[in-house]
Amino acid sequence: MNTKIFIPRELQIEGVNEHVEKWRSPSNIALVKYWGKVGHQIPANPSISFTLKNSYTETEIKFIKKEEASSDIEFELLFEGEKNESFTTKVASYFDNIKVYTPYLKYYRLEISTSNSFPHSSGIASSASGFSALSVCLVAFEEKINPELNSRVAGQKASFLARLGSGSACRSIEGPVMIWGEHDKYRLSANEVAVVPDLKLNPIFEDYQDTILLIDKGVKSVSSTIGHGLMQDHPFAKQRFIQANNHIAEMREILQNGDLKRFGEILESEALTLHSMMMTSMPYYILMKPNTLLAIQAVKEYREKSGSNLYFTLDAGANVHLLYPKSEVKEIMNFIEKELVVYCENQHYICDELGSGAFKLKV
Ligand code: DP6
């Protein structure tokens, strides 16, 4: 992909002295996981995800014109109404990464305020929703001042910028399914941006449910960025990347034919492979907790007993995502309440479902 299209050639900032953008962007859950990078935020294998709806970040940015341009991007950030040092550091490094593509930002001071729909300490990573919300605000502002930026390129650019903040964030811009990373079975798939795959989603998936069991609300011991790095010299990396490519190819058929059994087999295999990669890294680490394993075991037994289409996946943490068709919501909620909440910290879980991506809010 020619990423030069994301560098603005002409900017019309004359008279644009103050502007506010506010957007909501959701989290997403990968069906086939991104784990391992090559170069700068380029995935070692393609990944495919469901965009979520109820787990989201809302971000407002006020752009205030300065007397003089500065070399660094000047901003203040409030997270849930308060200053937050660790987020500020992450956002500063994101701005540093994207400044070639957002030269207009040096003429403005940015007042950013951001909050999540899910509790801060829920063990849910906010980087996907956080960086995608930030990126859509920036691109929406750019649409005002860059006459060449049409809406198709704007959507791609939001995904492109989000990726430079956190890889999985590029898959949160649209929905309900996104693919990121080149794969010859998906037309237009690219390493630099995520796209909506060119397939006709089986109706069974349209209102698919994701109930997230909050097994452990603590901050994880090893960040995803470090985990990706450990794939570099990983003894099983090559085989893992082949497997992910095969799973992505098969997912294309499954998402169209609605084969829920095979869907679940791949989903669970991806989750356990991801954690196996962590456990066989040098140094190794374990993010699952005893209750993660107990919940997984209970799901498997329930499925065998009831013939349900309930399957689990995990991201880089202890929480368990339960994916199932909406038609089974009553029985499965019953099962969760009776047998799974005991494994959740303070009995907490989040009910989510497929969503359509980021959208603008009124200010
Ligand atoms: C396990 O996107 O958080 O959730 O690009 O370093 O920010 P960085 O990593 P990140 O990795 C997420 C990995 C995952 C799988 C996935 O979402 O595909």
Coordinates of C-alpha atoms and ligand atoms in Angstrom, one line a residue:
M1 CA 0.0 0.0 0.0
N2 CA 1.2 3.4 -0.8
T3 CA 1.1 5.2 2.5
K4 CA 2.0 8.5 1.0
I5 CA -1.7 9.0 0.4
F6 CA -1.9 9.6 4.1
I7 CA 0.5 12.6 4.0
P8 CA -1.6 15.8 3.4
R9 CA -0.4 17.9 0.5
E10 CA -2.4 21.0 1.2
L11 CA -3.9 22.4 4.4
Q12 CA -6.4 25.2 4.8
I13 CA -6.2 26.2 8.4
E14 CA -6.8 29.9 7.8
G15 CA -9.8 30.9 10.0
V16 CA -10.0 27.5 11.7
N17 CA -9.2 28.8 15.2
E18 CA -11.1 26.4 17.3
H19 CA -12.8 23.1 16.6
V20 CA -14.2 20.2 18.7
E21 CA -14.6 16.6 17.7
K22 CA -16.2 13.9 19.9
W23 CA -16.3 10.2 18.8
R24 CA -17.2 6.9 20.3
S25 CA -15.1 3.9 19.3
P26 CA -15.6 0.3 20.4
S27 CA -13.2 -2.5 21.4
N28 CA -12.9 -5.6 19.2
I29 CA -12.3 -9.3 19.8
A30 CA -10.0 -11.2 17.5
L31 CA -11.2 -14.6 16.2
V32 CA -7.8 -15.2 14.6
K33 CA -5.1 -13.5 16.7
Y34 CA -2.4 -10.9 15.9
W35 CA 0.6 -12.1 17.8
G36 CA 4.0 -11.1 16.5
K37 CA 5.2 -8.1 14.5
V38 CA 7.6 -7.4 11.7
G39 CA 9.0 -3.9 11.4
H40 CA 6.9 -1.0 12.7
Q41 CA 3.4 -2.2 13.7
I42 CA 3.2 -4.6 10.7
P43 CA 1.6 -7.8 11.7
A44 CA 3.5 -11.1 11.3
N45 CA 0.2 -12.7 10.3
P46 CA -3.3 -11.5 9.3
S47 CA -6.0 -11.3 12.0
I48 CA -9.7 -11.1 11.8
S49 CA -12.1 -9.7 14.5
F50 CA -15.6 -9.0 15.6
T51 CA -16.2 -5.3 16.4
L52 CA -17.9 -4.9 19.7
K53 CA -20.6 -2.5 20.8
N54 CA -20.9 -1.9 24.5
S55 CA -17.2 -1.8 25.4
Y56 CA -16.1 1.5 24.1
T57 CA -14.1 4.7 24.6
E58 CA -15.5 8.2 24.1
T59 CA -13.0 10.9 23.3
E60 CA -13.4 14.6 22.8
I61 CA -10.7 16.7 21.4
K62 CA -10.7 20.5 21.3
F63 CA -8.3 21.9 18.7
I64 CA -7.1 25.5 19.7
K65 CA -5.0 27.4 17.2
K66 CA -1.7 28.6 18.5
E67 CA 0.2 31.8 17.8
E68 CA 3.1 29.8 16.4
A69 CA 3.7 26.2 15.3
S70 CA 5.7 24.0 17.5
S71 CA 7.8 21.0 16.7
D72 CA 6.1 18.6 19.2
I73 CA 2.4 18.2 19.4
E74 CA 1.1 20.1 22.4
F75 CA -1.7 18.5 24.3
E76 CA -3.4 18.0 27.7
L77 CA -5.2 14.7 28.5
L78 CA -7.9 14.0 31.0
F79 CA -8.9 10.4 31.6
E80 CA -12.3 10.2 33.3
G81 CA -11.9 13.8 34.3
E82 CA -8.4 13.5 35.8
K83 CA -4.8 13.8 34.7
N84 CA -3.3 10.4 34.0
E85 CA 0.5 10.1 33.6
S86 CA 0.7 6.7 32.0
F87 CA -1.9 7.5 29.3
T88 CA -0.3 10.8 28.7
T89 CA 3.1 9.1 28.0
K90 CA 1.5 6.6 25.6
V91 CA -0.4 9.3 23.7
A92 CA 2.8 11.5 23.5
S93 CA 4.6 8.6 21.9
Y94 CA 1.6 8.0 19.6
F95 CA 1.7 11.6 18.5
D96 CA 5.4 11.2 17.8
N97 CA 4.7 8.2 15.6
I98 CA 2.0 9.9 13.6
K99 CA 3.3 13.4 13.2
V100 CA 4.4 13.0 9.5
Y101 CA 0.8 12.2 8.7
T102 CA -0.7 14.9 10.8
P103 CA 1.4 18.0 10.2
Y104 CA -1.5 20.3 11.0
L105 CA -1.4 19.3 14.7
K106 CA 1.7 21.4 15.3
Y107 CA -0.4 24.6 14.7
Y108 CA -2.9 23.6 17.5
R109 CA -3.0 22.9 21.2
L110 CA -5.2 19.8 21.9
E111 CA -7.4 19.4 24.9
I112 CA -8.3 15.7 25.0
S113 CA -10.8 14.2 27.4
T114 CA -11.5 10.5 27.3
S115 CA -13.4 7.9 29.2
N116 CA -14.3 4.2 28.9
S117 CA -17.7 2.5 29.2
F118 CA -16.0 -0.4 31.1
P119 CA -14.4 0.1 34.5
H120 CA -10.8 1.1 34.3
S121 CA -9.6 -1.8 36.3
S122 CA -11.6 -4.6 34.6
G123 CA -8.6 -6.2 32.9
I124 CA -10.1 -5.1 29.5
A125 CA -7.4 -3.5 27.4
S126 CA -8.5 -0.1 26.4
S127 CA -5.8 0.4 23.8
A128 CA -8.0 -0.7 20.9
S129 CA -10.9 1.5 21.7
G130 CA -8.7 4.3 23.0
F131 CA -6.4 4.7 20.0
S132 CA -9.2 4.2 17.5
A133 CA -11.3 6.9 19.2
L134 CA -8.3 9.3 19.2
S135 CA -7.6 8.6 15.6
V136 CA -11.1 9.1 14.3
C137 CA -11.2 12.5 16.1
L138 CA -8.0 13.6 14.4
V139 CA -9.1 12.4 10.9
A140 CA -12.5 14.1 11.3
F141 CA -10.7 17.3 12.1
E142 CA -8.4 16.8 9.1
E143 CA -11.5 16.4 6.8
K144 CA -12.2 20.1 7.6
I145 CA -8.8 21.4 6.5
N146 CA -7.6 19.0 3.9
P147 CA -9.6 19.5 0.7
E148 CA -8.1 16.3 -0.9
L149 CA -9.2 13.9 1.9
N150 CA -12.3 12.1 0.7
S151 CA -14.4 9.9 3.0
R152 CA -13.0 6.6 1.7
V153 CA -9.4 7.6 2.3
A154 CA -10.4 9.2 5.7
G155 CA -11.7 5.9 6.9
Q156 CA -8.5 4.2 5.9
K157 CA -6.4 6.9 7.4
A158 CA -8.2 6.5 10.8
S159 CA -7.4 2.8 10.8
F160 CA -3.8 3.6 9.6
L161 CA -3.2 6.1 12.5
A162 CA -4.9 3.8 15.1
R163 CA -2.5 1.0 14.1
L164 CA 0.4 3.2 14.9
G165 CA -1.0 3.6 18.4
S166 CA -1.8 -0.1 18.9
G167 CA -2.1 -2.8 16.3
S168 CA -5.5 -4.2 17.3
A169 CA -6.9 -0.6 17.4
C170 CA -6.9 -0.5 13.6
R171 CA -9.7 -3.1 13.6
S172 CA -12.1 -1.0 15.7
I173 CA -12.9 1.7 13.1
E174 CA -15.6 -0.2 11.3
G175 CA -17.5 -3.5 11.7
P176 CA -19.0 -5.9 12.3
V177 CA -16.0 -7.9 11.0
M178 CA -12.6 -6.5 10.2
I179 CA -9.5 -8.1 8.7
W180 CA -6.0 -6.7 9.2
G181 CA -3.0 -8.0 7.3
E182 CA -2.5 -9.2 3.8
H183 CA -4.1 -12.5 2.8
D184 CA -4.6 -13.7 -0.8
K185 CA -8.2 -14.9 -0.1
Y186 CA -9.3 -11.4 1.0
R187 CA -9.4 -8.7 -1.7
L188 CA -8.1 -5.3 -0.5
S189 CA -6.6 -6.8 2.7
A190 CA -3.5 -4.8 3.8
N191 CA -0.8 -4.8 6.4
E192 CA -1.1 -1.0 7.0
V193 CA -4.9 -0.7 7.6
A194 CA -7.8 -3.0 8.5
V195 CA -10.7 -3.4 6.1
V196 CA -14.2 -4.8 6.2
P197 CA -13.7 -8.2 4.4
D198 CA -15.4 -8.7 1.0
L199 CA -17.7 -11.4 2.2
K200 CA -21.4 -11.9 2.8
L201 CA -21.7 -12.4 6.6
N202 CA -24.1 -15.3 7.5
P203 CA -27.1 -13.8 9.3
I204 CA -26.3 -16.1 12.3
F205 CA -23.4 -13.8 13.1
E206 CA -25.1 -10.5 12.7
D207 CA -26.2 -10.3 16.3
Y208 CA -23.6 -12.6 17.8
Q209 CA -23.1 -12.2 21.6
D210 CA -19.9 -11.8 23.5
T211 CA -20.2 -12.1 27.3
I212 CA -16.9 -11.2 28.9
L213 CA -16.2 -12.9 32.2
L214 CA -14.0 -10.5 34.3
I215 CA -11.9 -13.2 35.9
D216 CA -9.1 -10.8 37.0
K217 CA -9.3 -7.1 37.0
G218 CA -5.7 -6.4 37.7
V219 CA -3.2 -4.9 35.3
K220 CA -1.5 -7.8 33.4
S221 CA 2.0 -8.6 34.3
V222 CA 3.5 -8.5 30.8
S223 CA 2.3 -6.0 28.1
S224 CA 1.2 -7.1 24.7
T225 CA 4.0 -5.1 23.1
I226 CA 6.6 -7.2 25.0
G227 CA 4.7 -10.4 24.2
H228 CA 4.8 -9.6 20.5
G229 CA 8.5 -9.0 20.8
L230 CA 9.0 -12.5 22.3
M231 CA 7.7 -14.0 19.0
Q232 CA 10.8 -12.8 17.3
D233 CA 13.0 -15.7 18.3
H234 CA 10.2 -18.0 19.3
P235 CA 10.9 -21.7 18.4
F236 CA 7.3 -22.2 17.2
A237 CA 6.7 -18.8 15.5
K238 CA 7.0 -20.1 11.9
Q239 CA 4.4 -22.8 12.4
R240 CA 2.1 -20.4 14.3
F241 CA 2.1 -17.9 11.4
I242 CA 1.2 -20.7 8.9
Q243 CA -1.6 -21.9 11.2
A244 CA -3.0 -18.3 11.5
N245 CA -3.0 -17.9 7.7
N246 CA -4.8 -21.2 7.3
H247 CA -7.4 -20.3 10.0
I248 CA -8.0 -16.9 8.3
A249 CA -8.6 -18.7 5.0
E250 CA -11.1 -21.1 6.6
M251 CA -12.8 -18.3 8.6
R252 CA -13.7 -16.7 5.3
E253 CA -15.9 -19.8 4.4
I254 CA -17.3 -20.2 8.0
L255 CA -18.4 -16.5 8.3
Q256 CA -20.4 -17.1 5.1
N257 CA -21.7 -20.6 5.6
G258 CA -22.4 -20.2 9.4
D259 CA -20.7 -23.5 10.4
L260 CA -20.8 -22.7 14.2
K261 CA -19.0 -25.9 15.2
R262 CA -16.0 -25.3 13.0
F263 CA -16.1 -21.6 14.0
G264 CA -15.9 -22.6 17.7
E265 CA -13.1 -25.1 17.1
I266 CA -10.9 -22.4 15.4
L267 CA -11.9 -19.8 18.0
E268 CA -10.8 -21.9 20.9
S269 CA -7.7 -23.2 19.2
E270 CA -6.6 -19.6 18.5
A271 CA -7.1 -18.6 22.1
L272 CA -5.1 -21.5 23.5
T273 CA -2.4 -21.2 20.8
L274 CA -2.0 -17.5 21.8
H275 CA -1.5 -18.4 25.4
S276 CA 0.7 -21.4 24.5
M277 CA 3.0 -19.0 22.6
M278 CA 3.3 -16.9 25.9
M279 CA 4.0 -20.0 27.9
T280 CA 6.7 -21.2 25.5
S281 CA 8.4 -17.8 25.1
M282 CA 11.8 -17.3 26.5
P283 CA 11.2 -16.0 29.2
Y284 CA 7.8 -17.6 29.5
Y285 CA 4.8 -16.0 31.2
I286 CA 1.3 -17.0 32.1
L287 CA -1.6 -14.6 31.9
M288 CA -4.4 -17.1 32.6
K289 CA -5.5 -17.5 36.2
P290 CA -6.8 -20.7 37.8
N291 CA -10.4 -19.4 37.3
T292 CA -9.7 -18.9 33.6
L293 CA -9.1 -22.6 33.3
L294 CA -12.0 -23.5 35.5
A295 CA -14.4 -21.4 33.4
I296 CA -13.0 -22.9 30.2
Q297 CA -13.5 -26.4 31.5
A298 CA -17.1 -25.6 32.6
V299 CA -17.9 -24.2 29.1
K300 CA -16.6 -27.4 27.5
E301 CA -18.6 -29.6 29.8
Y302 CA -21.8 -27.5 29.3
R303 CA -21.3 -27.7 25.5
E304 CA -20.9 -31.4 25.5
K305 CA -24.0 -31.9 27.8
S306 CA -26.3 -29.4 26.0
G307 CA -25.2 -29.4 22.4
S308 CA -24.9 -25.6 22.7
N309 CA -22.9 -23.4 20.3
L310 CA -21.1 -21.7 23.2
Y311 CA -17.4 -21.3 22.6
F312 CA -14.7 -19.2 24.3
T313 CA -11.8 -17.0 23.3
L314 CA -9.2 -15.1 25.3
D315 CA -7.1 -12.1 24.5
A316 CA -3.8 -11.3 26.2
G317 CA -5.2 -11.5 29.7
A318 CA -7.2 -13.7 32.1
N319 CA -10.7 -12.7 31.1
V320 CA -12.8 -15.1 29.1
H321 CA -14.9 -14.0 26.1
L322 CA -18.0 -16.2 25.5
L323 CA -19.2 -16.1 22.0
Y324 CA -22.6 -17.5 21.0
P325 CA -25.7 -16.9 18.8
K326 CA -28.4 -14.6 20.1
S327 CA -31.0 -17.4 19.9
E328 CA -29.2 -19.1 22.8
V329 CA -29.0 -16.1 25.1
K330 CA -31.6 -17.3 27.6
E331 CA -30.1 -20.7 28.3
I332 CA -26.5 -19.4 28.3
M333 CA -27.2 -16.5 30.6
N334 CA -28.8 -19.0 32.9
F335 CA -25.6 -21.2 32.8
I336 CA -23.4 -18.1 33.3
E337 CA -25.4 -17.0 36.3
K338 CA -25.5 -20.5 37.8
E339 CA -22.0 -21.8 37.1
L340 CA -19.6 -19.2 35.8
V341 CA -20.1 -16.0 37.8
V342 CA -18.3 -17.8 40.7
Y343 CA -15.1 -17.6 38.7
C344 CA -15.5 -13.8 38.1
E345 CA -13.9 -11.2 40.3
N346 CA -16.8 -9.7 42.4
Q347 CA -19.1 -11.8 40.1
H348 CA -18.7 -9.2 37.3
Y349 CA -19.2 -9.8 33.7
I350 CA -20.0 -7.6 30.7
C351 CA -22.7 -8.3 28.1
D352 CA -21.5 -7.3 24.6
E353 CA -22.4 -8.0 21.0
L354 CA -21.4 -7.2 17.5
G355 CA -21.3 -3.6 16.5
S356 CA -20.5 -1.4 13.6
G357 CA -17.5 0.7 14.6
A358 CA -16.8 4.3 15.5
F359 CA -19.3 7.1 15.2
K360 CA -19.5 10.8 15.9
L361 CA -21.2 12.2 18.9
K362 CA -22.8 15.5 19.5
V363 CA -20.8 18.0 21.6
Ligands
DP6_1 C1 -3.8 -10.8 22.0 O1 -2.8 -4.5 19.6 O2 -2.5 -4.7 22.1 O3 -5.3 -8.9 21.7 O4 0.3 -3.4 18.7 O5 1.7 -3.8 20.6 O6 -0.4 -2.4 20.9 P1 0.3 -3.5 20.2 O7 -0.5 -4.8 20.6 P2 -2.0 -5.1 20.8 O8 -2.0 -6.7 20.7 C2 -3.2 -7.4 20.8 C3 -3.0 -8.8 20.7 C4 -4.2 -9.7 21.1 C5 -4.8 -10.3 19.8 C6 -5.5 -9.5 18.8 O9 -6.3 -8.6 19.3 O10 -5.4 -9.8 17.6

